């Protein structure tokens, strides 16, 4: 994902020019002859070229190490290790959804991890700007690995609640479960049947939905999980991941 | 798993918390970082040039020299660094491979030196990334060809025990092998030339009889020319018969182009002998003589360039076809136009459209004989348009043909390219294997019972049941090859399995299972499933873990666990045959598992038995039993077939 040197130089010059002349980016782009020719030649491609220019111009630099140390529960060394890995895969400093899906899919070669990765992406992208920066990444990880059980459950609820309205409906849960089953792929034992995800959702709702109103609220969810030994134990599973 | 992505494994594992509330089964225990040490910089001293990198970077590829414990052999105690007495320039590319996951081939390097370095460091050349792979393969091919050419030059004087027939054939194909062959080569060449010249001179008028006009030499010196013709045909016939005799595959020889040319060259003579000098057939006889000119094609055996030209024309058939087609179209159009334009003028030569064809062709090819010219103004206008367009239409396909010819001439026939394509397919296959290695690695590790939880909880049983033979070493061996990364990845996949209550299997088992479920009518309850909640480790402890043994192993494990459950024992033979070189596949831990797998070629047996009866696996293969302990899981097995052991042909 590294852009060639020329483009970096160009966009540095671009930024410089813009700043010198007090032009907004849009104005500058609109004046650009090249862009005009391109837009004339292929009018439908206007957005993608602009997007490409936008993304390539974005060079996100994370906050200072001290700040991140204060905001998350990772030690300095851990943050260093995390950042190195992050930067290796995403030199521009942000992950967009496609890269995210790609990376996640590498861990599940047998199935299709893209749907679950999409949900994960939305869960990590807390400010919903379409890209996950290192801060988002590390905040999410901090909750998952070093947070209290309450926080972790909160995060999980947030993941399941696709439209972030505070309720998990059966459809949302079905989507989530299906995406998890998708990751298994085709070659499973026993063979994956059509109704397996639905059954799974039913079991989940039976367990979680105390007042039988068809949705699971955050309180029901946290209550129920805290009463379930398995879940509580499994939450502690990844303590020593870093 | 790609290199850089390994750094994201902690993230993937953390994200697995999203599955926890949904899972109905307890999760397996995470692998512990027993020997977790802080990531340290290690120094690699390659012939004096020091490279430094993180230890984790090198651990990404445990199947190579630098990633495994083999580098300990090169550790220098005094200087606390790893010393390699190798080329530091090539080492740069190799180290970059660890860092970025891509192996590049530097163009200025010698191909064999590079190959040697790759072999030393245990990296297969197939993973050279696409940007450099073409170059690498081309250079490699050139190199091997050059080596083969050198070999062939030395090879000529060898092979004393070839049969006479084979010697003859080799002499025919390659005139440089022996003096006789060379002589034969030149003699036939001379006679071909002689025959062609004879044909030509036959028609030249030489001298004249006192009372008649000029007669061609052929008619004047009939006997002489006949004698020469006979002599040539004799030689050609003898040559053809000898080639036919010597050919390794006569049928194929007779079908080949050269032999057809030979036959066509000599046939007219024999036909002429047979036919009488009759007035009626003499016309046909004369036509047959035209075919004598085909003798000139026999020269293509003597000239490589001629052969390539013929080959080019064959391979450019589509371009030639296009040329012809477009020309025909243009000719018809312009002929029609010219005809109608010139219709009005008197005494015009353009009497019909077919008659105009001749004008159009002559104009379009810019020949311009001048025997037919347009007289009307409209005719002249269209005539000029015709000639201009002719230039264009002809000029377009011709460069394609020319470039084709040059390409073929320089690249030396398509057979080599076909060989290269085969290699490409093999390369893709190997890459696919090493890529799929990550998924199969998990399956392998499952089969070999590498799950760490087993060690923690099941240890007393496990160790007890093991026969004293090779178990401990195998155990250590297996532990050695599983890097921490791999075990963590496997744990992640294991958690997914637990969440969904389904397991990963490989293709063959999947098909088997698919067929099985198709045969099953209804699910049935599994009897007396005592589920042990409690420590999470026991979900795995219910698996009677057994090693995969060769088929004729004497020791099998009988699992005397107290649980009563229906379990399906999957006896699997690894389909992944371990690749040739010892550290060939970078992600596949197939070395140990491959050697442990059944010797017979991948056969799968599914045996359905119930414990606690001692399993009838003493007969054949060794089972590896995953178990679905969850009563909610849809059970697949029909209890009536409990004691059936289905064994496919072994």
CSV table of C-alpha atoms in Angstrom, one decimal, chain A residues 59-202:
chain,number,residue,atom,x,y,z
A,59,UNK,CA,-0.8,10.7,5.9
A,60,UNK,CA,-2.0,10.0,9.3
A,61,UNK,CA,0.5,10.4,12.1
A,62,UNK,CA,-0.7,9.1,15.4
A,63,UNK,CA,-0.5,11.1,18.6
A,64,UNK,CA,2.6,11.0,20.6
A,65,UNK,CA,3.6,7.9,22.5
A,66,UNK,CA,3.0,9.5,25.9
A,67,UNK,CA,-0.5,10.5,25.0
A,68,UNK,CA,-1.4,7.1,23.8
A,69,UNK,CA,0.2,5.6,26.9
A,70,UNK,CA,-2.0,7.7,29.0
A,71,UNK,CA,-5.2,7.0,27.1
A,72,UNK,CA,-4.8,3.2,26.8
A,73,UNK,CA,-3.7,0.6,29.2
A,74,UNK,CA,-0.7,-0.5,27.2
A,75,UNK,CA,2.8,0.0,28.2
A,76,UNK,CA,5.3,1.9,26.1
A,77,UNK,CA,6.9,-1.2,24.7
A,78,UNK,CA,3.7,-2.8,23.8
A,79,UNK,CA,2.6,0.3,22.0
A,80,UNK,CA,5.8,0.3,20.1
A,81,UNK,CA,5.4,-3.3,19.0
A,82,UNK,CA,1.8,-2.7,18.0
A,83,UNK,CA,2.6,0.4,16.0
A,84,UNK,CA,5.4,-1.4,14.2
A,85,UNK,CA,3.1,-4.1,13.1
A,86,UNK,CA,0.4,-1.7,12.2
A,87,UNK,CA,2.7,0.6,10.1
A,88,UNK,CA,4.1,-2.4,8.3
A,89,UNK,CA,0.8,-3.4,6.9
A,90,UNK,CA,-0.5,0.1,6.4
A,91,UNK,CA,2.3,2.6,5.7
A,92,UNK,CA,-0.1,5.4,5.3
A,93,UNK,CA,-1.2,5.2,8.9
A,94,UNK,CA,-4.8,4.4,8.3
A,95,UNK,CA,-6.6,1.3,7.4
A,96,UNK,CA,-9.5,1.4,5.1
A,97,UNK,CA,-12.1,-1.2,5.0
A,98,UNK,CA,-10.7,-3.2,2.1
A,99,UNK,CA,-7.3,-3.6,3.6
A,100,UNK,CA,-8.9,-4.5,6.9
A,101,UNK,CA,-10.9,-7.2,5.2
A,102,UNK,CA,-7.8,-8.4,3.4
A,103,UNK,CA,-5.8,-8.7,6.6
A,104,UNK,CA,-8.5,-10.4,8.5
A,105,UNK,CA,-9.1,-12.8,5.8
A,106,UNK,CA,-5.6,-14.1,6.0
A,107,UNK,CA,-6.3,-15.6,9.3
A,108,UNK,CA,-9.2,-17.6,8.0
A,109,UNK,CA,-8.1,-19.1,4.8
A,110,UNK,CA,-10.9,-21.6,4.6
A,111,UNK,CA,-13.9,-19.3,4.8
A,112,UNK,CA,-15.1,-15.9,3.9
A,113,UNK,CA,-14.2,-13.5,6.6
A,114,UNK,CA,-15.3,-10.3,4.8
A,115,UNK,CA,-18.7,-9.9,6.4
A,116,UNK,CA,-17.4,-10.3,9.9
A,117,UNK,CA,-14.5,-8.1,9.1
A,118,UNK,CA,-17.0,-5.4,8.0
A,119,UNK,CA,-18.7,-5.6,11.4
A,120,UNK,CA,-15.4,-5.5,13.2
A,121,UNK,CA,-14.4,-2.5,11.1
A,122,UNK,CA,-17.5,-0.6,12.1
A,123,UNK,CA,-16.8,-1.5,15.7
A,124,UNK,CA,-13.3,-0.2,15.6
A,125,UNK,CA,-14.1,2.8,13.6
A,126,UNK,CA,-15.6,4.7,16.5
A,127,UNK,CA,-15.8,8.0,14.8
A,128,UNK,CA,-17.3,6.5,11.6
A,129,UNK,CA,-15.1,8.2,9.2
A,130,UNK,CA,-14.5,5.2,7.1
A,131,UNK,CA,-10.9,4.5,8.2
A,132,UNK,CA,-9.3,3.1,11.2
A,133,UNK,CA,-6.3,5.1,12.5
A,134,UNK,CA,-3.8,3.8,14.9
A,135,UNK,CA,-5.5,5.5,17.8
A,136,UNK,CA,-8.8,3.8,17.0
A,137,UNK,CA,-7.0,0.5,16.7
A,138,UNK,CA,-5.2,0.8,19.9
A,139,UNK,CA,-8.2,2.0,21.8
A,140,UNK,CA,-10.2,-0.9,20.7
A,141,UNK,CA,-7.4,-3.3,21.6
A,142,UNK,CA,-7.0,-1.7,25.0
A,143,UNK,CA,-10.6,-2.4,25.8
A,144,UNK,CA,-10.4,-5.9,24.4
A,145,UNK,CA,-7.2,-7.0,26.1
A,146,UNK,CA,-6.9,-4.8,29.2
A,147,UNK,CA,-10.4,-3.7,29.9
A,148,UNK,CA,-12.7,-4.9,32.6
A,149,UNK,CA,-15.3,-7.5,31.8
A,150,UNK,CA,-18.0,-4.8,31.8
A,151,UNK,CA,-16.1,-2.9,29.1
A,152,UNK,CA,-15.5,-6.0,27.0
A,153,UNK,CA,-19.2,-6.9,27.2
A,154,UNK,CA,-20.0,-3.4,26.2
A,155,UNK,CA,-17.7,-3.6,23.3
A,156,UNK,CA,-19.3,-6.9,22.2
A,157,UNK,CA,-22.7,-5.4,22.5
A,158,UNK,CA,-21.6,-2.6,20.3
A,159,UNK,CA,-20.3,-5.0,17.8
A,160,UNK,CA,-23.6,-6.9,17.6
A,161,UNK,CA,-25.7,-3.8,17.5
A,162,UNK,CA,-25.2,-3.1,13.8
A,163,UNK,CA,-27.2,0.1,13.6
A,164,UNK,CA,-26.0,1.3,17.0
A,165,UNK,CA,-29.5,2.0,18.3
A,166,UNK,CA,-29.0,0.3,21.6
A,167,UNK,CA,-31.0,-2.9,20.8
A,168,UNK,CA,-29.9,-6.1,19.3
A,169,UNK,CA,-32.7,-7.4,17.1
A,170,UNK,CA,-33.0,-10.9,15.7
A,171,UNK,CA,-32.1,-9.8,12.3
A,172,UNK,CA,-28.9,-8.1,13.4
A,173,UNK,CA,-27.9,-11.2,15.4
A,174,UNK,CA,-28.7,-13.4,12.4
A,175,UNK,CA,-26.3,-11.3,10.3
A,176,UNK,CA,-23.6,-11.5,12.9
A,177,UNK,CA,-24.0,-15.3,13.4
A,178,UNK,CA,-24.1,-15.9,9.7
A,179,UNK,CA,-20.9,-13.9,9.2
A,180,UNK,CA,-19.2,-16.0,11.9
A,181,UNK,CA,-20.4,-19.2,10.2
A,182,UNK,CA,-19.2,-17.8,6.9
A,183,UNK,CA,-15.7,-17.8,8.3
A,184,UNK,CA,-15.8,-21.5,8.7
A,185,UNK,CA,-16.1,-22.0,5.0
A,186,UNK,CA,-17.6,-24.9,3.2
A,187,UNK,CA,-15.6,-27.8,4.4
A,188,UNK,CA,-16.8,-28.4,7.9
A,189,UNK,CA,-17.8,-31.3,10.0
A,190,UNK,CA,-20.7,-31.6,10.5
A,191,UNK,CA,-21.9,-30.1,7.3
A,192,UNK,CA,-23.3,-26.6,7.7
A,193,UNK,CA,-27.0,-26.6,7.3
A,194,UNK,CA,-29.2,-23.7,6.3
A,195,UNK,CA,-31.0,-23.4,9.6
A,196,UNK,CA,-27.9,-23.7,11.8
A,197,UNK,CA,-27.4,-20.0,12.1
A,198,UNK,CA,-31.0,-19.4,12.8
A,199,UNK,CA,-31.0,-22.1,15.5
A,200,UNK,CA,-28.0,-20.5,17.0
A,201,UNK,CA,-29.8,-17.1,17.1
A,202,UNK,CA,-32.8,-18.7,18.8
